[in-house]
Coordinates of C-alpha atoms in Angstrom, one line a residue:
X263 CA 0.0 0.0 0.0
X264 CA 1.5 3.4 -1.0
X265 CA 2.5 5.6 1.9
X266 CA 1.0 9.1 2.2
X267 CA 3.9 11.4 3.0
X268 CA 2.0 14.7 3.1
X269 CA 2.4 15.5 6.7
X270 CA 5.2 13.6 8.3
X271 CA 5.6 14.1 12.1
X272 CA 9.0 13.7 13.7
X273 CA 8.7 13.4 17.5
X274 CA 10.7 15.3 20.0
X275 CA 10.4 14.0 23.6
X276 CA 12.7 16.5 25.2
X277 CA 11.4 18.2 28.4
X278 CA 11.6 21.6 26.7
X279 CA 9.1 20.5 24.1
X280 CA 6.9 18.0 26.0
X281 CA 6.8 19.7 29.4
X282 CA 4.6 17.5 31.6
X283 CA 2.7 15.9 28.6
X284 CA 3.0 12.3 27.6
X285 CA 4.6 11.6 24.2
X286 CA 1.8 9.2 23.3
X287 CA -0.9 11.8 24.1
X288 CA 0.8 14.4 21.8
X289 CA 1.1 11.9 19.0
X290 CA -2.5 10.8 19.3
X291 CA -3.6 14.4 19.1
X292 CA -1.5 15.0 16.0
X293 CA -3.0 11.9 14.4
X294 CA -6.4 13.2 15.1
X295 CA -5.3 16.4 13.3
X296 CA -4.3 14.5 10.1
X297 CA -0.6 13.4 10.4
X298 CA 0.0 10.8 7.8
X299 CA 3.4 9.4 9.0
X300 CA 5.1 9.3 12.4
X301 CA 8.8 9.0 13.1
X302 CA 9.9 8.2 16.6
X303 CA 13.1 10.1 17.2
X304 CA 14.9 9.7 20.5
X305 CA 18.7 10.2 21.0
X306 CA 18.9 9.9 24.7
X307 CA 16.8 7.0 26.1
X308 CA 18.0 3.6 26.8
X309 CA 17.1 0.8 24.4
X310 CA 14.6 -0.9 26.6
X311 CA 12.7 2.3 27.2
X312 CA 12.8 3.1 23.5
X313 CA 11.4 -0.3 22.5
X314 CA 8.5 0.2 25.0
X315 CA 7.7 3.7 23.7
X316 CA 8.0 2.6 20.1
X317 CA 5.6 -0.4 20.8
X318 CA 3.1 1.9 22.3
X319 CA 3.3 4.4 19.5
X320 CA 3.0 1.5 17.0
X321 CA -0.2 0.4 18.5
X322 CA -1.5 3.9 18.4
X323 CA -0.5 4.5 14.8
X324 CA -2.0 1.3 13.7
X325 CA -5.4 2.6 14.8
X326 CA -5.1 5.4 12.3
X327 CA -3.5 3.2 9.6
X328 CA -0.4 5.4 9.8
X329 CA 3.1 4.0 9.5
X330 CA 5.5 4.3 12.4
X331 CA 9.1 4.9 11.4
X332 CA 12.0 4.7 13.9
X333 CA 14.9 7.2 13.6
X334 CA 18.3 5.4 13.1
X335 CA 17.7 2.4 15.4
X336 CA 17.1 -0.7 13.3
X337 CA 17.1 -2.9 16.4
X338 CA 14.3 -0.8 18.0
X339 CA 12.3 -1.0 14.7
X340 CA 12.6 -4.8 14.7
X341 CA 11.8 -5.2 18.4
X342 CA 8.8 -2.9 18.3
X343 CA 7.4 -4.1 15.0
X344 CA 7.6 -0.7 13.5
X345 CA 7.0 -0.3 9.7
X346 CA 10.4 1.1 8.9
X347 CA 13.5 3.1 9.8
X348 CA 14.9 6.5 8.9
X349 CA 18.7 6.8 8.4
X350 CA 21.4 9.3 7.8
X351 CA 22.9 8.7 4.4
X352 CA 26.0 6.4 4.1
X353 CA 29.0 7.2 2.0
X354 CA 29.9 3.6 1.6
X355 CA 28.4 1.1 -0.8
X356 CA 26.1 -1.6 0.7
X357 CA 27.3 -5.1 1.2
X358 CA 25.5 -8.4 1.5
X359 CA 25.5 -10.0 4.9
X360 CA 24.5 -13.6 5.5
X361 CA 24.5 -13.7 9.3
X362 CA 21.5 -14.3 11.4
X363 CA 19.5 -11.2 12.3
X364 CA 20.5 -11.5 15.9
X365 CA 24.2 -11.6 15.1
X366 CA 23.8 -8.9 12.5
X367 CA 22.4 -6.6 15.2
X368 CA 25.3 -7.3 17.5
X369 CA 27.8 -6.7 14.8
X370 CA 26.2 -3.5 13.7
X371 CA 26.1 -2.2 17.3
X372 CA 22.3 -1.8 17.0
X373 CA 22.3 0.8 14.2
X374 CA 23.4 1.2 10.7
X375 CA 23.5 4.1 8.2
X376 CA 23.3 1.9 5.1
X377 CA 19.8 1.6 3.5
X378 CA 20.7 -1.8 1.9
X379 CA 21.8 -3.3 5.3
X380 CA 18.6 -1.9 6.9
X381 CA 16.6 -3.5 4.3
X382 CA 18.2 -6.9 4.8
X383 CA 17.5 -6.6 8.5
X384 CA 14.0 -5.4 8.3
X385 CA 12.7 -7.4 5.3
X386 CA 11.5 -6.5 1.8
X387 CA 8.3 -4.8 2.9
X388 CA 9.9 -2.3 5.4
X389 CA 10.0 1.4 4.7
X390 CA 13.5 2.7 4.7
X391 CA 14.0 6.4 4.5
X392 CA 17.3 8.5 4.4
X393 CA 18.1 12.1 5.1
X394 CA 20.1 13.8 2.3
X395 CA 21.5 17.3 1.8
X396 CA 23.2 17.1 -1.5
X397 CA 22.7 15.6 -4.9
X398 CA 25.5 13.1 -4.3
X399 CA 23.9 11.8 -1.0
X400 CA 20.5 11.6 -2.9
X401 CA 22.2 9.4 -5.5
X402 CA 23.9 7.2 -3.0
X403 CA 20.7 6.6 -1.0
X404 CA 18.5 5.9 -4.1
X405 CA 21.1 3.4 -5.5
X406 CA 21.1 1.7 -2.0
X407 CA 17.4 1.2 -2.3
X408 CA 15.9 4.0 -0.1
X409 CA 12.1 4.1 -0.3
X410 CA 11.9 7.8 0.3
X411 CA 14.2 10.8 1.0
X412 CA 14.0 13.5 3.6
X413 CA 15.6 16.5 2.0
X414 CA 17.1 19.3 4.1
X415 CA 17.8 21.1 6.3
X416 CA 15.6 23.7 4.6
X417 CA 15.8 26.3 7.3
X418 CA 17.9 26.5 10.6
X419 CA 16.4 24.5 13.4
X420 CA 17.4 23.7 17.0
X421 CA 16.2 20.0 16.7
X422 CA 19.2 18.9 14.7
X423 CA 22.6 19.2 16.4
X424 CA 24.7 18.0 13.5
X425 CA 23.1 19.9 10.6
X426 CA 25.4 19.5 7.6
X427 CA 23.9 22.2 5.4
X428 CA 21.2 24.8 5.4
X429 CA 20.2 24.3 1.8
X430 CA 17.0 26.4 1.5
X431 CA 14.2 25.7 -1.0
X432 CA 16.6 26.2 -3.9
X433 CA 18.8 23.3 -2.5
X434 CA 15.7 21.1 -2.3
X435 CA 14.7 22.0 -5.8
X436 CA 18.2 21.1 -7.2
X437 CA 18.0 17.7 -5.6
X438 CA 14.5 17.0 -7.0
X439 CA 15.7 18.0 -10.4
X440 CA 18.7 15.7 -10.1
X441 CA 16.5 12.8 -9.0
X442 CA 14.4 13.2 -12.1
X443 CA 17.4 13.5 -14.4
X444 CA 18.9 10.4 -12.7
X445 CA 15.7 8.4 -13.5
X446 CA 14.7 8.4 -9.8
X447 CA 11.8 10.7 -10.3
X448 CA 9.4 8.2 -8.7
X449 CA 11.2 8.2 -5.3
X450 CA 9.0 10.0 -2.8
X451 CA 10.5 13.0 -1.0
X452 CA 9.7 15.2 1.9
X453 CA 11.4 18.5 2.9
X454 CA 12.5 18.9 6.5
X455 CA 13.9 21.7 8.7
X456 CA 12.2 24.7 10.2
X457 CA 8.9 24.1 8.4
X458 CA 5.8 25.5 10.1
X459 CA 2.4 27.0 9.2
X460 CA 3.9 30.4 8.2
X461 CA 6.2 28.8 5.5
X462 CA 4.8 25.4 4.5
X463 CA 3.0 26.5 1.3
X464 CA 6.0 28.5 0.2
X465 CA 8.4 25.6 0.9
X466 CA 6.2 23.2 -1.1
X467 CA 5.8 25.7 -4.0
X468 CA 9.4 27.0 -4.2
X469 CA 11.1 23.7 -3.6
X470 CA 9.2 21.8 -6.4
X471 CA 11.0 21.6 -9.7
X472 CA 8.8 21.6 -12.8
X473 CA 9.7 18.0 -13.4
X474 CA 9.3 16.7 -9.9
X475 CA 7.4 17.9 -6.8
X476 CA 7.7 17.2 -3.1
X477 CA 5.4 14.5 -1.7
X478 CA 5.2 16.1 1.7
X479 CA 6.9 17.9 4.5
X480 CA 8.3 16.7 7.8
X481 CA 7.7 18.9 10.9
X482 CA 8.9 18.7 14.5
X483 CA 8.3 21.7 16.7
X484 CA 5.4 23.1 14.7
X485 CA 3.3 20.3 16.0
X486 CA 5.2 18.9 19.0
X487 CA 5.5 22.2 20.8
X488 CA 2.0 23.4 20.0
X489 CA -0.4 23.9 22.9
X490 CA -3.0 22.0 20.8
X491 CA -1.2 19.5 18.5
X492 CA -4.4 18.4 16.9
X493 CA -5.2 22.0 15.8
X494 CA -1.7 22.6 14.6
X495 CA -1.7 19.4 12.5
X496 CA -5.1 20.2 11.1
X497 CA -4.0 23.6 10.1
X498 CA -0.9 22.3 8.4
X499 CA -2.8 19.6 6.6
X500 CA -5.2 22.2 5.3
X501 CA -2.3 24.4 4.1
X502 CA -0.7 21.4 2.4
X503 CA -3.8 20.2 0.7
X504 CA -4.8 23.7 -0.8
X505 CA -3.2 25.8 -3.4
X506 CA -1.3 28.9 -2.1
X507 CA -3.3 32.1 -2.4
X508 CA -0.1 34.0 -3.4
X509 CA 0.2 32.1 -6.7
X510 CA -1.2 33.8 -9.8
X511 CA -3.0 31.5 -12.1
X512 CA -1.8 32.4 -15.7
X513 CA -4.9 32.8 -17.7
X514 CA -3.1 33.0 -21.1
X515 CA -0.3 30.5 -21.0
X516 CA 2.9 31.2 -22.8
X517 CA 2.0 34.2 -24.9
X518 CA 4.8 35.0 -27.3
X519 CA 6.2 38.5 -28.0
X520 CA 3.6 39.7 -30.6
X521 CA 0.8 38.4 -28.4
X522 CA 2.2 40.0 -25.4
X523 CA 2.7 43.4 -27.0
X524 CA -0.9 43.3 -28.3
X525 CA -2.1 43.1 -24.7
X526 CA 0.2 45.7 -23.1
X527 CA -2.2 48.6 -23.8
X528 CA -5.0 46.7 -22.1
X529 CA -3.0 46.3 -18.9
X530 CA -2.1 50.0 -18.7
X531 CA -5.9 50.8 -19.3
X532 CA -6.8 48.4 -16.5
X533 CA -4.3 50.1 -14.2
X534 CA -5.9 53.5 -14.8
X535 CA -9.5 52.1 -14.3
X536 CA -8.7 50.1 -11.2
X537 CA -6.3 52.6 -9.5
X538 CA -4.8 49.9 -7.2
X539 CA -3.0 50.7 -4.0
X540 CA 0.8 50.6 -4.4
X541 CA 2.4 50.2 -1.0
X542 CA 6.0 51.3 -1.0
X543 CA 8.5 50.3 1.7
X544 CA 11.4 52.4 0.5
X545 CA 13.9 55.0 1.7
X546 CA 13.1 58.7 2.3
X547 CA 15.2 59.8 -0.7
X548 CA 12.8 58.5 -3.3
X549 CA 9.5 58.4 -1.5
X550 CA 8.2 61.7 -3.1
X551 CA 9.4 60.6 -6.6
X552 CA 7.8 57.2 -6.2
X553 CA 4.5 58.7 -5.1
X554 CA 4.4 61.1 -8.0
X555 CA 5.1 58.2 -10.5
X556 CA 2.3 56.1 -9.0
X557 CA -0.2 58.9 -9.2
X558 CA 0.8 59.7 -12.8
X559 CA 0.1 56.1 -14.0
X560 CA -3.2 55.9 -12.1
X561 CA -2.2 54.0 -9.0
X562 CA -2.9 55.0 -5.4
X563 CA 0.4 55.3 -3.5
X564 CA 1.1 54.9 0.1
X565 CA 4.6 55.1 1.7
X566 CA 4.5 52.9 4.9
X567 CA 7.5 51.3 6.3
X568 CA 5.9 49.9 9.4
X569 CA 5.1 46.3 8.9
X570 CA 2.3 46.5 11.5
X571 CA 0.1 48.4 9.0
X572 CA 0.6 45.7 6.3
X573 CA -2.3 43.4 7.1
X574 CA -4.9 46.1 6.7
X575 CA -3.2 47.6 3.6
X576 CA -2.9 44.1 1.9
X577 CA -6.6 43.6 2.4
X578 CA -7.2 46.5 0.1
X579 CA -6.1 44.5 -2.9
X580 CA -3.0 46.3 -4.0
X581 CA 0.7 45.5 -4.4
X582 CA 3.8 45.8 -2.2
X583 CA 7.2 47.0 -3.2
X584 CA 10.1 46.1 -0.8
X585 CA 13.0 48.3 -1.7
X586 CA 15.9 47.1 0.4
X587 CA 17.2 50.5 1.2
X588 CA 17.6 50.2 4.9
X589 CA 18.9 47.0 6.5
X590 CA 18.6 47.8 10.2
X591 CA 17.0 45.0 12.3
X592 CA 13.9 47.0 12.7
X593 CA 13.6 47.5 8.9
X594 CA 14.2 43.8 8.2
X595 CA 11.5 42.9 10.8
X596 CA 9.1 45.3 9.1
X597 CA 9.8 43.8 5.6
X598 CA 9.2 40.3 6.8
X599 CA 5.9 41.3 8.5
X600 CA 4.8 43.0 5.3
X601 CA 5.5 40.2 2.9
X602 CA 3.8 37.7 5.2
X603 CA 0.7 40.0 5.2
X604 CA 0.6 40.3 1.4
X605 CA 1.3 36.6 0.8
X606 CA -1.6 35.7 3.2
X607 CA -3.9 37.9 1.1
X608 CA -2.7 36.6 -2.3
X609 CA -1.5 40.0 -3.3
X610 CA 1.7 40.6 -5.3
X611 CA 5.0 41.6 -3.8
X612 CA 8.0 43.0 -5.7
X613 CA 11.4 42.7 -4.2
X614 CA 14.2 45.0 -5.1
X615 CA 17.4 43.9 -3.4
X616 CA 19.2 47.3 -3.5
X617 CA 23.0 47.0 -3.2
X618 CA 22.7 43.2 -2.4
X619 CA 26.4 42.7 -3.0
X620 CA 27.7 45.8 -1.3
X621 CA 28.3 44.4 2.2
X622 CA 28.1 41.2 4.2
X623 CA 25.2 42.5 6.1
X624 CA 23.2 43.2 2.8
X625 CA 24.0 39.7 1.5
X626 CA 22.8 38.2 4.7
X627 CA 19.7 40.4 4.6
X628 CA 19.0 39.2 1.1
X629 CA 19.1 35.6 2.2
X630 CA 16.8 36.4 5.2
X631 CA 14.2 38.1 3.0
X632 CA 14.4 35.6 0.3
X633 CA 13.5 32.8 2.8
X634 CA 10.8 34.8 4.5
X635 CA 8.3 35.2 1.6
X636 CA 7.2 34.7 -1.9
X637 CA 7.9 37.5 -4.4
X638 CA 6.0 37.6 -7.6
X639 CA 8.7 39.7 -9.1
X640 CA 12.4 40.2 -8.2
X641 CA 14.0 43.1 -9.8
X642 CA 17.7 43.8 -9.7
X643 CA 20.8 44.6 -11.7
X644 CA 23.3 41.9 -12.7
X645 CA 25.2 42.0 -9.5
X646 CA 22.1 41.8 -7.3
X647 CA 20.6 39.0 -9.3
X648 CA 24.0 37.0 -9.1
X649 CA 23.9 37.4 -5.3
X650 CA 20.4 36.0 -5.1
X651 CA 21.5 33.1 -7.1
X652 CA 24.4 32.5 -4.7
X653 CA 27.0 33.1 -7.3
X654 CA 30.2 35.0 -6.7
X655 CA 29.7 38.6 -7.7
X656 CA 32.0 41.6 -7.7
X657 CA 31.5 43.8 -4.6
X658 CA 29.3 46.8 -5.3
X659 CA 30.3 50.3 -4.4
X660 CA 26.7 51.2 -3.6
X661 CA 23.5 50.6 -5.4
X662 CA 25.3 50.7 -8.9
X663 CA 26.2 47.4 -10.5
X664 CA 29.3 48.8 -12.1
X665 CA 30.6 47.8 -15.5
X666 CA 29.5 44.4 -16.7
X667 CA 31.8 41.9 -18.2
X668 CA 29.1 39.3 -18.9
X669 CA 27.7 38.6 -22.4
X670 CA 24.1 39.4 -23.1
X671 CA 23.5 35.6 -23.3
X672 CA 24.9 35.2 -19.8
X673 CA 22.6 38.0 -18.4
X674 CA 19.5 36.5 -20.0
X675 CA 20.5 33.1 -18.4
X676 CA 20.9 34.7 -15.0
X677 CA 17.3 36.0 -15.2
X678 CA 16.1 32.6 -16.4
X679 CA 17.9 30.7 -13.6
X680 CA 16.6 32.8 -10.8
X681 CA 13.1 32.7 -12.3
X682 CA 13.3 28.9 -12.3
X683 CA 14.7 28.8 -8.8
X684 CA 12.2 31.1 -7.3
X685 CA 9.2 30.2 -9.6
X686 CA 8.4 33.8 -10.3
X687 CA 9.3 36.6 -12.7
X688 CA 12.7 38.1 -12.6
X689 CA 13.8 41.4 -14.1
X690 CA 17.5 42.0 -14.7
X691 CA 18.1 45.6 -15.4
X692 CA 20.9 47.2 -17.4
X693 CA 21.5 48.9 -20.8
X694 CA 19.3 46.1 -22.1
X695 CA 16.9 44.6 -19.6
X696 CA 16.0 40.9 -19.4
X697 CA 12.8 39.5 -18.1
X698 CA 11.9 35.8 -17.5
X699 CA 9.3 33.6 -15.9
X700 CA 11.4 30.5 -16.3
X701 CA 9.6 29.6 -19.5
X702 CA 9.7 32.7 -21.5
X703 CA 12.7 35.1 -21.6
X704 CA 12.6 38.5 -23.3
X705 CA 15.0 41.4 -23.8
X706 CA 13.8 44.9 -23.6
X707 CA 15.9 47.6 -25.2
X708 CA 13.9 50.7 -24.5
X709 CA 14.8 53.5 -22.0
X710 CA 16.6 56.8 -21.8
X711 CA 20.2 57.4 -20.6
X712 CA 18.8 60.1 -18.3
X713 CA 17.4 57.3 -16.1
X714 CA 21.0 56.5 -15.1
X715 CA 21.6 60.1 -13.9
X716 CA 18.7 60.6 -11.5
X717 CA 18.0 59.2 -8.1
X718 CA 15.3 56.6 -7.7
X719 CA 14.8 55.5 -11.3
X720 CA 15.2 51.8 -10.3
X721 CA 12.9 52.2 -7.3
X722 CA 10.2 53.9 -9.3
X723 CA 10.4 51.2 -12.1
X724 CA 9.5 48.8 -9.3
X725 CA 6.6 51.0 -8.3
X726 CA 5.3 51.0 -11.9
X727 CA 5.7 47.2 -12.3
X728 CA 4.0 46.5 -8.9
X729 CA 1.0 48.7 -9.8
X730 CA 0.6 46.7 -13.1
X731 CA 0.8 43.5 -11.1
X732 CA -2.0 44.6 -8.9
X733 CA -4.1 45.7 -11.9
X734 CA -3.6 42.6 -14.0
X735 CA -3.7 39.3 -12.1
X736 CA -3.8 37.0 -15.1
X737 CA -0.1 36.8 -16.3
X738 CA 2.7 38.2 -14.1
X739 CA 5.1 38.3 -17.0
X740 CA 2.7 40.3 -19.1
X741 CA 2.0 42.7 -16.2
X742 CA 5.7 43.1 -15.6
X743 CA 6.5 43.7 -19.3
X744 CA 3.7 46.3 -19.5
X745 CA 5.1 48.2 -16.5
X746 CA 8.6 48.2 -18.0
X747 CA 7.4 49.4 -21.4
X748 CA 5.2 52.1 -19.8
X749 CA 8.2 53.3 -17.7
X750 CA 10.9 53.1 -20.4
X751 CA 9.0 54.4 -23.3
X752 CA 7.8 57.4 -21.2
X753 CA 11.5 58.1 -20.5
X754 CA 12.3 58.0 -24.2
X755 CA 9.5 60.4 -25.0
X756 CA 10.5 62.8 -22.2
X757 CA 14.2 62.9 -23.3
X758 CA 13.1 64.0 -26.8
X759 CA 11.1 67.0 -25.6
X760 CA 12.5 70.4 -26.4
X761 CA 12.1 71.5 -22.8
X762 CA 14.4 68.8 -21.5
X763 CA 18.0 70.0 -21.3
X764 CA 19.4 67.5 -18.7
X765 CA 18.5 65.3 -15.7
X766 CA 17.0 68.2 -13.8
X767 CA 14.4 69.1 -16.5
X768 CA 14.0 65.4 -17.4
X769 CA 12.2 64.3 -14.2
X770 CA 9.1 66.5 -14.4
X771 CA 8.9 65.8 -18.2
X772 CA 9.1 62.1 -17.4
X773 CA 6.2 62.2 -15.0
X774 CA 4.2 64.2 -17.6
X775 CA 4.9 61.5 -20.2
X776 CA 3.8 58.7 -17.8
X777 CA 0.6 60.5 -17.3
X778 CA 0.2 61.1 -21.1
X779 CA 0.7 57.4 -21.9
X780 CA -1.9 56.5 -19.4
X781 CA -4.4 58.8 -21.0
X782 CA -3.6 57.3 -24.4
X783 CA -4.2 53.8 -23.1
X784 CA -7.6 54.8 -21.8
X785 CA -8.4 56.0 -25.2
X786 CA -7.3 52.7 -26.7
X787 CA -4.6 54.5 -28.6
X788 CA -1.6 52.1 -28.9
X789 CA 0.6 54.5 -31.0
X790 CA 2.9 54.9 -27.9
X791 CA 4.0 51.2 -28.3
X792 CA 5.3 51.8 -31.9
X793 CA 8.9 51.9 -30.7
X794 CA 8.7 49.0 -28.2
X795 CA 11.9 47.0 -28.6
X796 CA 11.1 43.5 -27.2
X797 CA 12.7 40.4 -28.4
X798 CA 12.5 36.7 -27.4
X799 CA 15.7 35.2 -26.1
X800 CA 16.1 31.6 -27.2

């Protein structure tokens, strides 16, 4: 009978977690809430006590037709009649042993890390799982006959003392993709490490590769330390079983360049008609500019850096721009609160990792924010996108990316890679911009050189894109492209005006042209798009 790995509970019997409660009572409550697998994990008790506890848990789990897995201890699994064992991966190849089961246990000092050995000890019908952190470990485990893999650690957690790697959702995704390529796509997988009700949907969505998805998640503290384990388990099951509200369903799948361009004017017209809220969390230097840009294109701006306001603002149906200008602890906390609020309401968030490669603190902040929410769009220059991908990048002097030495093909590939990793839309800005949703990748060659000589052009591009995302919820790539063309073509029109003599006179003219294009769009006049320079990148 196939195992349902959707909600895999790993027990923790430590006094800090259990308090005065009995382990069996907590597990029963979790089973009532919908846990589908139970793993008994105990690193401190004597063997006799472990066998007694495992036997009691086995009887309990059998009432719910849920398998009991024993962590590491093959001898305890055999003595208690558990359905299987969960092991750490072994670097050595398995060997056939022909001794009696009793002698094998003695020789193996009551535990093994080899899935093939565990299989010989437990029998062909036992469930043998293995924890893996790398592609190599996953390959070793599947070759040795593992029935499923626990992949992690996703996020830092106090329940594992010897954590090899914190691999994040991108590390899980890489392993899933490698399993598929290695013809092990049928092997079930669960993610483990720091997973709770706040991030479970994001972990499942962002971890899954297009060719292979997770079968479930393993949780410890989120259930074991809950005051009401049944409620905690039921909430997690509900979140696992339903689609995340923050994911936009693309209504027109894989529109190509000509089809996209034909729809851009409609998006700008929708923006003017709906006048969506555009919530900017940005620095004081550009707040006034960003507000004026939002008003000119038909959006309703608010500059609010306090995350405590975000739940009420998110409920108004707009979009959030997180411009990583400030990286103080207070600012980071506010960013996290805000993205949680907008994710919970299913409203779009645009992340602009300003100066991501400038300092160690900024690189650390990028990792924190990246792991704290789902961003429908990530916008950055080449250096910033490289940092998000974990690639070595030249240190930035500030918010500027500096001179690029990468080919145009390389830049397009960076945008594609991050879009695949984050399962979103990525905008890589530069002399030529690149935009990708992981399936389609386009280059956009519009824009005025004046944009590079004023403060806040990148921030206000983010404002424009976010407003379009709020107005058009059908296809994030189309909405993003529409915002980019509105912004960049307006800059070109402004730079050609006779009253523009330089950056100082450019800014008011630019705001005028944003407004003028918005008016043209409302009149269904698409003439402003005549000079759109968009190409598909193969």
